[in-house]
Short mmCIF file of N, CA and C in Angstrom, two decimals:
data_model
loop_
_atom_site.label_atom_id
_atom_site.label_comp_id
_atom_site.label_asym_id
_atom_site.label_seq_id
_atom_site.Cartn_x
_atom_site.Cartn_y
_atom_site.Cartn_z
N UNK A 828 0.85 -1.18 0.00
CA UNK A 828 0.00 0.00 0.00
C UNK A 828 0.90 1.24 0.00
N UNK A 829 0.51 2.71 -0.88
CA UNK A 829 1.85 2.94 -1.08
C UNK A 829 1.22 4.27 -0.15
N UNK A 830 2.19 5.04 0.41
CA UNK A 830 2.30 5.92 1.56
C UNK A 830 1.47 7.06 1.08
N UNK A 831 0.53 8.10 1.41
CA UNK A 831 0.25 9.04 1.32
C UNK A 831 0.55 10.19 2.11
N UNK A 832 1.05 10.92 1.20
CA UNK A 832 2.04 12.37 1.55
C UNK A 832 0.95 13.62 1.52
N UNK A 833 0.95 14.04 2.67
CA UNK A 833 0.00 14.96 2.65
C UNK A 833 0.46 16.62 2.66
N UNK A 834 1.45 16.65 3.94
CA UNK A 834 2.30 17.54 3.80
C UNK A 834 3.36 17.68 2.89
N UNK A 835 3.70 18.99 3.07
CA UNK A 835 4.88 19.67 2.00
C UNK A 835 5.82 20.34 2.70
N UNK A 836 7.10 19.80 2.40
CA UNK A 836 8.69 20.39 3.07
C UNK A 836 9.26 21.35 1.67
N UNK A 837 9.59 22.59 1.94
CA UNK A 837 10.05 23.83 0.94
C UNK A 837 11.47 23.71 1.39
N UNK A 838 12.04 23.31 0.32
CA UNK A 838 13.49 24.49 0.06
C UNK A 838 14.07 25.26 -0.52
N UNK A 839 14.41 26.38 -0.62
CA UNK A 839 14.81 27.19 -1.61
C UNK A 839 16.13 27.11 -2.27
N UNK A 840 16.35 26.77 -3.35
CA UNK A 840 17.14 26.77 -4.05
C UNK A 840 17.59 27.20 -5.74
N UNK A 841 18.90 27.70 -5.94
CA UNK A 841 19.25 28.31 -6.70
C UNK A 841 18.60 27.71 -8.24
N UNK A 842 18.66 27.94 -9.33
CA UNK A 842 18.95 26.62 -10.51
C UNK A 842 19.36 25.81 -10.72
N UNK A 843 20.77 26.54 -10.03
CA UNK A 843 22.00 25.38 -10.42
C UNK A 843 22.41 24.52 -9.59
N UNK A 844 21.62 24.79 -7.95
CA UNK A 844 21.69 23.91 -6.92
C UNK A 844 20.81 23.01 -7.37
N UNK A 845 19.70 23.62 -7.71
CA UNK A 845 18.57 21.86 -8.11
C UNK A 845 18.83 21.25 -9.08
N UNK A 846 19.95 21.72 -10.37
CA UNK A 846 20.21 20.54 -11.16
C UNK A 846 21.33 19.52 -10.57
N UNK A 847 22.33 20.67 -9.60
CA UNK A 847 23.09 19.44 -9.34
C UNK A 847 22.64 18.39 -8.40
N UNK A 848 21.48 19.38 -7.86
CA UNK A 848 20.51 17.81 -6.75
C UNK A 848 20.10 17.12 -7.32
N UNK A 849 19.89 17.28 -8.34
CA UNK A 849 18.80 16.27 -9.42
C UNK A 849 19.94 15.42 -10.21
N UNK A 850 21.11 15.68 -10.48
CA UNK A 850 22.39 14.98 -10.95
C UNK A 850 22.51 13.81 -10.08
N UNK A 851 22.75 14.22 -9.02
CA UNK A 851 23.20 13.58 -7.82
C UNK A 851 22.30 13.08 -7.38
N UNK A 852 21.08 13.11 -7.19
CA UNK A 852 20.02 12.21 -6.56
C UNK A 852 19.57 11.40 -8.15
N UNK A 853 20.17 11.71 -9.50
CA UNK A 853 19.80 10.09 -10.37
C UNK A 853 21.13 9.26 -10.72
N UNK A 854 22.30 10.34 -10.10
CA UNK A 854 23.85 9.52 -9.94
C UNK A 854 23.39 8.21 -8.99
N UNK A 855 22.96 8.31 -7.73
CA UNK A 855 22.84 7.51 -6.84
C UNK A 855 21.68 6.58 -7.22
N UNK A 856 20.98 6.82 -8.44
CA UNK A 856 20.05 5.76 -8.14
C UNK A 856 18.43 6.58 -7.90
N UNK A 857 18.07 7.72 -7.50
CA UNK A 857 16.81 7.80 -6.56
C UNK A 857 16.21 8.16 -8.46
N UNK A 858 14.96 7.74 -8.41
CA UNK A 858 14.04 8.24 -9.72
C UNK A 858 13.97 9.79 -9.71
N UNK A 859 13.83 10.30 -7.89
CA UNK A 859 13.34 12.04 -8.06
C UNK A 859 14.44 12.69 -7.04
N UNK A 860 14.61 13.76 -7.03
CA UNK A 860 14.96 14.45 -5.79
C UNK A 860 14.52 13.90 -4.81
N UNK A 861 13.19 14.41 -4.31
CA UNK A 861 12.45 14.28 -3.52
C UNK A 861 12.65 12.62 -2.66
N UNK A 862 13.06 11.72 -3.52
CA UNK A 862 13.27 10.39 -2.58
C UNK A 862 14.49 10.17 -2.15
N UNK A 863 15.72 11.33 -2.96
CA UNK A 863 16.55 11.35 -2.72
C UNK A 863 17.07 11.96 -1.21
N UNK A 864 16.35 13.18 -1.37
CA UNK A 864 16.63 13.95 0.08
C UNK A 864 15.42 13.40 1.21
N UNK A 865 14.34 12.40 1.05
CA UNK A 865 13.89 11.11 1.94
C UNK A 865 14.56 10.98 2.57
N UNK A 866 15.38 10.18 1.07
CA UNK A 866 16.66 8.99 2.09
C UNK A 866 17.47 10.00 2.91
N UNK A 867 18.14 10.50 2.10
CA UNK A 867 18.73 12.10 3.46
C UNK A 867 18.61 11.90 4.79
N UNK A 868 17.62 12.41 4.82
CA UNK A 868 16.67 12.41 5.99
C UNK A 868 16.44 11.54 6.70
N UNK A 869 16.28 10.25 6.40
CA UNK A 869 15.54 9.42 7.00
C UNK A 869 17.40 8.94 7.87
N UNK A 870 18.25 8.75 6.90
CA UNK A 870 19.05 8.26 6.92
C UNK A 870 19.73 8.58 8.01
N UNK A 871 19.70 10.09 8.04
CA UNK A 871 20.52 11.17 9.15
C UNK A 871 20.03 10.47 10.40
N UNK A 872 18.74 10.87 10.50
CA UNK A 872 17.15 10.33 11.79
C UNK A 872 18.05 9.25 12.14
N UNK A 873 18.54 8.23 11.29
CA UNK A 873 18.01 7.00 12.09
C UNK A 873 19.49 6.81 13.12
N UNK A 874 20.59 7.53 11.96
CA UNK A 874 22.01 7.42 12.63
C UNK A 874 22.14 8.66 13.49
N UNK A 875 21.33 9.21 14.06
CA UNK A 875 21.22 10.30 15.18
C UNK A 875 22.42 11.52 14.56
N UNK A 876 22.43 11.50 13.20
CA UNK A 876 23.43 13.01 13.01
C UNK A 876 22.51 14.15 12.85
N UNK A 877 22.87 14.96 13.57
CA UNK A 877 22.33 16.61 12.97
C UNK A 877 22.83 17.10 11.84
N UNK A 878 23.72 16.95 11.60
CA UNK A 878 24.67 17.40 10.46
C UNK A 878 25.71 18.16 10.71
N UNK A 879 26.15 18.15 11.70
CA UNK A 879 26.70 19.09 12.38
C UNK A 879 28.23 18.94 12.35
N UNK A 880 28.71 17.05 11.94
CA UNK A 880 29.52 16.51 12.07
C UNK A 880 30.06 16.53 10.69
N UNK A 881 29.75 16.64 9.04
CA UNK A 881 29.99 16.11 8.20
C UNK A 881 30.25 18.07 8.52
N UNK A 882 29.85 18.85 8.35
CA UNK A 882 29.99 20.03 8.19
C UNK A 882 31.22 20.99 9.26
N UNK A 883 31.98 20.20 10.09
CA UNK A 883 32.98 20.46 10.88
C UNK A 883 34.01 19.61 10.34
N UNK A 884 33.83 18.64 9.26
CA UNK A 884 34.85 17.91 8.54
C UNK A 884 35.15 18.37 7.53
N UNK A 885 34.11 19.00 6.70
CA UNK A 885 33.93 19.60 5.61
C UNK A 885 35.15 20.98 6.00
N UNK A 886 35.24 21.92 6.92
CA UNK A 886 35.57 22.69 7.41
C UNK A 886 37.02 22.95 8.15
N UNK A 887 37.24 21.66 8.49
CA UNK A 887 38.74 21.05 9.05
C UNK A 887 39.17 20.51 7.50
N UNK A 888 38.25 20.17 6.79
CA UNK A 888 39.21 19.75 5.24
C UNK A 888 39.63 21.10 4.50
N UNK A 889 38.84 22.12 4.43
CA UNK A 889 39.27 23.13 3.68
C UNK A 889 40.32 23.83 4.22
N UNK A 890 40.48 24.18 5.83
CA UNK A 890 41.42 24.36 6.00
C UNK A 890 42.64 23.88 5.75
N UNK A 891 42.86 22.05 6.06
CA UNK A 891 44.12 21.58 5.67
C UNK A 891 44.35 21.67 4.63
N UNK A 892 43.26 21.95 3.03
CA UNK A 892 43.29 22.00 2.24
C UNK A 892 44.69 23.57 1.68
N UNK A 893 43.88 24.83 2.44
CA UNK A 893 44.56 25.74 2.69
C UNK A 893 45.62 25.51 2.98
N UNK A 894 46.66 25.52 3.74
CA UNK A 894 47.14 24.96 4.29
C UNK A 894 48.25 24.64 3.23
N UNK A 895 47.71 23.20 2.43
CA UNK A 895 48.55 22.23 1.70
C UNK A 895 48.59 23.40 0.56
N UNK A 896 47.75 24.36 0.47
CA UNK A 896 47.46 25.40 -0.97
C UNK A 896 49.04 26.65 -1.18
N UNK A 897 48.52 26.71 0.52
CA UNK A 897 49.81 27.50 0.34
C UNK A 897 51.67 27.08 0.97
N UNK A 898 51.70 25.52 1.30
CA UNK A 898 52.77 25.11 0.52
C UNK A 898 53.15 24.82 -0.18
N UNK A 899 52.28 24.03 -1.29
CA UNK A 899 52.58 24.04 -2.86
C UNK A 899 52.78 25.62 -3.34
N UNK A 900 52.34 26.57 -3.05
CA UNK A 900 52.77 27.82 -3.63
C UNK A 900 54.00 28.02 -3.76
N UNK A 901 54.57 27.57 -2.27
CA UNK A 901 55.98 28.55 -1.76
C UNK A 901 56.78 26.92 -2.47
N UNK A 902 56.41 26.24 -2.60
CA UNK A 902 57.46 25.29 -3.40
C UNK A 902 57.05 26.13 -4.80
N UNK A 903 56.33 26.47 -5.01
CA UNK A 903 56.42 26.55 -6.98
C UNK A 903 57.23 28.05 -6.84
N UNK A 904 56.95 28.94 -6.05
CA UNK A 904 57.84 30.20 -5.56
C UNK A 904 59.46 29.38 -5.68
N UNK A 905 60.26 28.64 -4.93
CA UNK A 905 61.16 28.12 -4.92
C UNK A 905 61.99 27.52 -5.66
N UNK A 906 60.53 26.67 -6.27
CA UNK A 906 61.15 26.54 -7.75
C UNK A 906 61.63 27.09 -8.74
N UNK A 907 60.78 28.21 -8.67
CA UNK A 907 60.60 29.16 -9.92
C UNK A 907 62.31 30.58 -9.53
N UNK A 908 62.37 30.34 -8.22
CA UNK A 908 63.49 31.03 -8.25
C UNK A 908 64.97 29.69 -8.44
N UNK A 909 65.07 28.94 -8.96
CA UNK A 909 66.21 28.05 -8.80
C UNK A 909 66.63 27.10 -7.68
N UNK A 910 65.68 27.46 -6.68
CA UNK A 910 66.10 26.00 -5.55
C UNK A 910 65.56 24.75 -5.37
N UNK A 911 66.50 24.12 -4.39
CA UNK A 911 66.12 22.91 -4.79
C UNK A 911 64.59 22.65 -3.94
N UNK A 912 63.48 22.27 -4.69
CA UNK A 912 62.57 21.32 -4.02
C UNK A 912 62.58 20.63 -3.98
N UNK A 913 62.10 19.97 -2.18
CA UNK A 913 61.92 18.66 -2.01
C UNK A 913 60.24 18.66 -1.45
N UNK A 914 59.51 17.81 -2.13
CA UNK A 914 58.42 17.79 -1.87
C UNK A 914 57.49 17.16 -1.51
N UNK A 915 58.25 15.74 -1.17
CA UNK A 915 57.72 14.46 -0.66
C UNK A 915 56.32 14.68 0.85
N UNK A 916 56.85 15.24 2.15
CA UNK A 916 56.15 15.63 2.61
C UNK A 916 55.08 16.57 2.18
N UNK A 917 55.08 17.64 1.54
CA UNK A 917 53.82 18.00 0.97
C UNK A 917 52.58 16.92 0.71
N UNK A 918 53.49 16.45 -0.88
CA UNK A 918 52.81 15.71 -1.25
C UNK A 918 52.00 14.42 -0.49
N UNK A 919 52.48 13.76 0.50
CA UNK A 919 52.35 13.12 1.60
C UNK A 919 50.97 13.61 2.26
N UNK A 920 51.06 14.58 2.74
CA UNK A 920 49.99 15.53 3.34
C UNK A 920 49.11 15.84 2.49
N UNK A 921 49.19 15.97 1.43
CA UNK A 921 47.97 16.26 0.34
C UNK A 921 47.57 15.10 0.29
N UNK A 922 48.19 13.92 -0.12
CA UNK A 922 47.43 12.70 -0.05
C UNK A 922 46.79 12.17 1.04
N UNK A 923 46.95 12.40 2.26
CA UNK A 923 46.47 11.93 3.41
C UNK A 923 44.76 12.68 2.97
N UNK A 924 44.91 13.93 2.90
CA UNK A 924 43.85 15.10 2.89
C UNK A 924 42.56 14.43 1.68
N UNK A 925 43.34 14.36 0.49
CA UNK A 925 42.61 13.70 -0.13
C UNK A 925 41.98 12.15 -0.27
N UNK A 926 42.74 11.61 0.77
CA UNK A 926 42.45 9.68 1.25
C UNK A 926 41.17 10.23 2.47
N UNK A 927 40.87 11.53 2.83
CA UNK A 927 40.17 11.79 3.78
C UNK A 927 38.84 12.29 3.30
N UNK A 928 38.82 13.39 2.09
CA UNK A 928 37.89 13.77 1.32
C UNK A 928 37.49 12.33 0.29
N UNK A 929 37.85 11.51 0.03
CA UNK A 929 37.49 10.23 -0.56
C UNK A 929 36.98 9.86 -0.11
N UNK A 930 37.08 9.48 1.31
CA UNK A 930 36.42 8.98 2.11
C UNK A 930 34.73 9.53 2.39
N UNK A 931 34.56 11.24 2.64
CA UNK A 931 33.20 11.33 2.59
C UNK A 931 32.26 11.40 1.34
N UNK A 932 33.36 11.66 0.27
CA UNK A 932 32.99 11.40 -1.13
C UNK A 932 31.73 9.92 -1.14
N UNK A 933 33.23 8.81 -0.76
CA UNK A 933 32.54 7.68 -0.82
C UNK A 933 30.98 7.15 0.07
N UNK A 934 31.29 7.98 1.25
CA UNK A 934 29.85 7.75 1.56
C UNK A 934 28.82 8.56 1.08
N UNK A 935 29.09 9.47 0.42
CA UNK A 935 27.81 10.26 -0.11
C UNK A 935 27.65 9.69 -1.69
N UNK A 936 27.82 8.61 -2.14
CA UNK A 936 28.11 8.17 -3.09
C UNK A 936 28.79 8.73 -4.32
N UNK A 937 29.93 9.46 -4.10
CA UNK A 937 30.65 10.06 -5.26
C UNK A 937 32.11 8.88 -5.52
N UNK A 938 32.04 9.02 -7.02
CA UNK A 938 33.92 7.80 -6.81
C UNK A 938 34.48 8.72 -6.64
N UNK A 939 35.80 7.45 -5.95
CA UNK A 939 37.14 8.06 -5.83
C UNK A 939 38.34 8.13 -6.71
N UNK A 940 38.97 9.27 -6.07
CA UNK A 940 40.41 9.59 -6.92
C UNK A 940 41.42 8.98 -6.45
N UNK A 941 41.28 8.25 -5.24
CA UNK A 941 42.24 7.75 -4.68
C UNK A 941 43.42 7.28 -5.29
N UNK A 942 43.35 6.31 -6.19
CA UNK A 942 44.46 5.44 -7.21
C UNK A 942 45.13 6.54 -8.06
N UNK A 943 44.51 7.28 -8.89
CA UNK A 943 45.04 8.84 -9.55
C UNK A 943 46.41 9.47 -8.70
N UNK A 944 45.63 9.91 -7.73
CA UNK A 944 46.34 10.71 -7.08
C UNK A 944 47.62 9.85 -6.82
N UNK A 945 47.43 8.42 -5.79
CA UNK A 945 48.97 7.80 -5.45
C UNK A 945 49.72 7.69 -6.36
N UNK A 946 49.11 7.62 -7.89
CA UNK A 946 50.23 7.40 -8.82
C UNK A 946 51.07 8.15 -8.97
N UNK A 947 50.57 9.76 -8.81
CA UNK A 947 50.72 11.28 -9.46
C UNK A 947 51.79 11.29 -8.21
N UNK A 948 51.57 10.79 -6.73
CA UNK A 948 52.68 11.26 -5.48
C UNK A 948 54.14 10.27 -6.27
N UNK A 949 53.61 9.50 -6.30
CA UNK A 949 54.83 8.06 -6.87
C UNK A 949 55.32 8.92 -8.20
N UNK A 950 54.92 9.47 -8.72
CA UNK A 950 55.44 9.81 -10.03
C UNK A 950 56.18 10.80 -9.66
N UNK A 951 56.01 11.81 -8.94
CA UNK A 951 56.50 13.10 -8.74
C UNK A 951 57.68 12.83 -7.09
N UNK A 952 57.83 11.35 -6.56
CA UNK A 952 59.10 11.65 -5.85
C UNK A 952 60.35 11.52 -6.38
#
């Protein structure tokens, strides 16, 4: 017997936010938005997150992101004046960062770059 929806949940969003919801909720599988951000929901509910947690990760990533942004600078600065770079640790740290953003990638169902990237550290020590 199939559920009857009586009420209505509003969100406001841009154009280009609802196509990429609509990308992403038929990437994963859902027929509509709407069952997509369900599951969302239901999903969050049942594993007791507010959201509070993916969005303080999200936030600790951009920083380290920063971070890794502006030591690759001052190596390409270094470079670009004649010294020697060594860049293993960088690179090291960027990969950790990105084995970390893969990771919530992967649970929100996006693939990973993981294999890409180790090749690109292996290639470049």
């Amino acid at each position: 017997m199939p559920i009857t929806r009586t009420s209505r949940l509003s969100v406001r969003a841009s154009p280009a936010e609802l196509e990429r919801w609509k990308t992403v909720a038929r990437h994963l599988g859902h027929a509509t938005t709407a069952d997509w951000i369900r599951a969302l929901l239901t999903t969050s509910e049942l594993a007791g997150n507010d959201g509070q947690q993916v969005g303080s990760e999200f936030y600790s990533l951009r920083q380290a992101l920063s971070r890794i942004g502006n030591n690759l600078n001052q190596l390409a600065h270094s470079a670009h004046c004649g010294d020697s770079v060594h860049c293993g640790a960088v690179l090291t740290e960027l990969e950790n960062r990105l084995h970390q953003i893969d990771q919530l990638l992967t649970r929100s169902g996006q693939p990973s770059t993981r294999r890409r990237c180790a090749r690109l550290a292996k290639t470049l020590h």
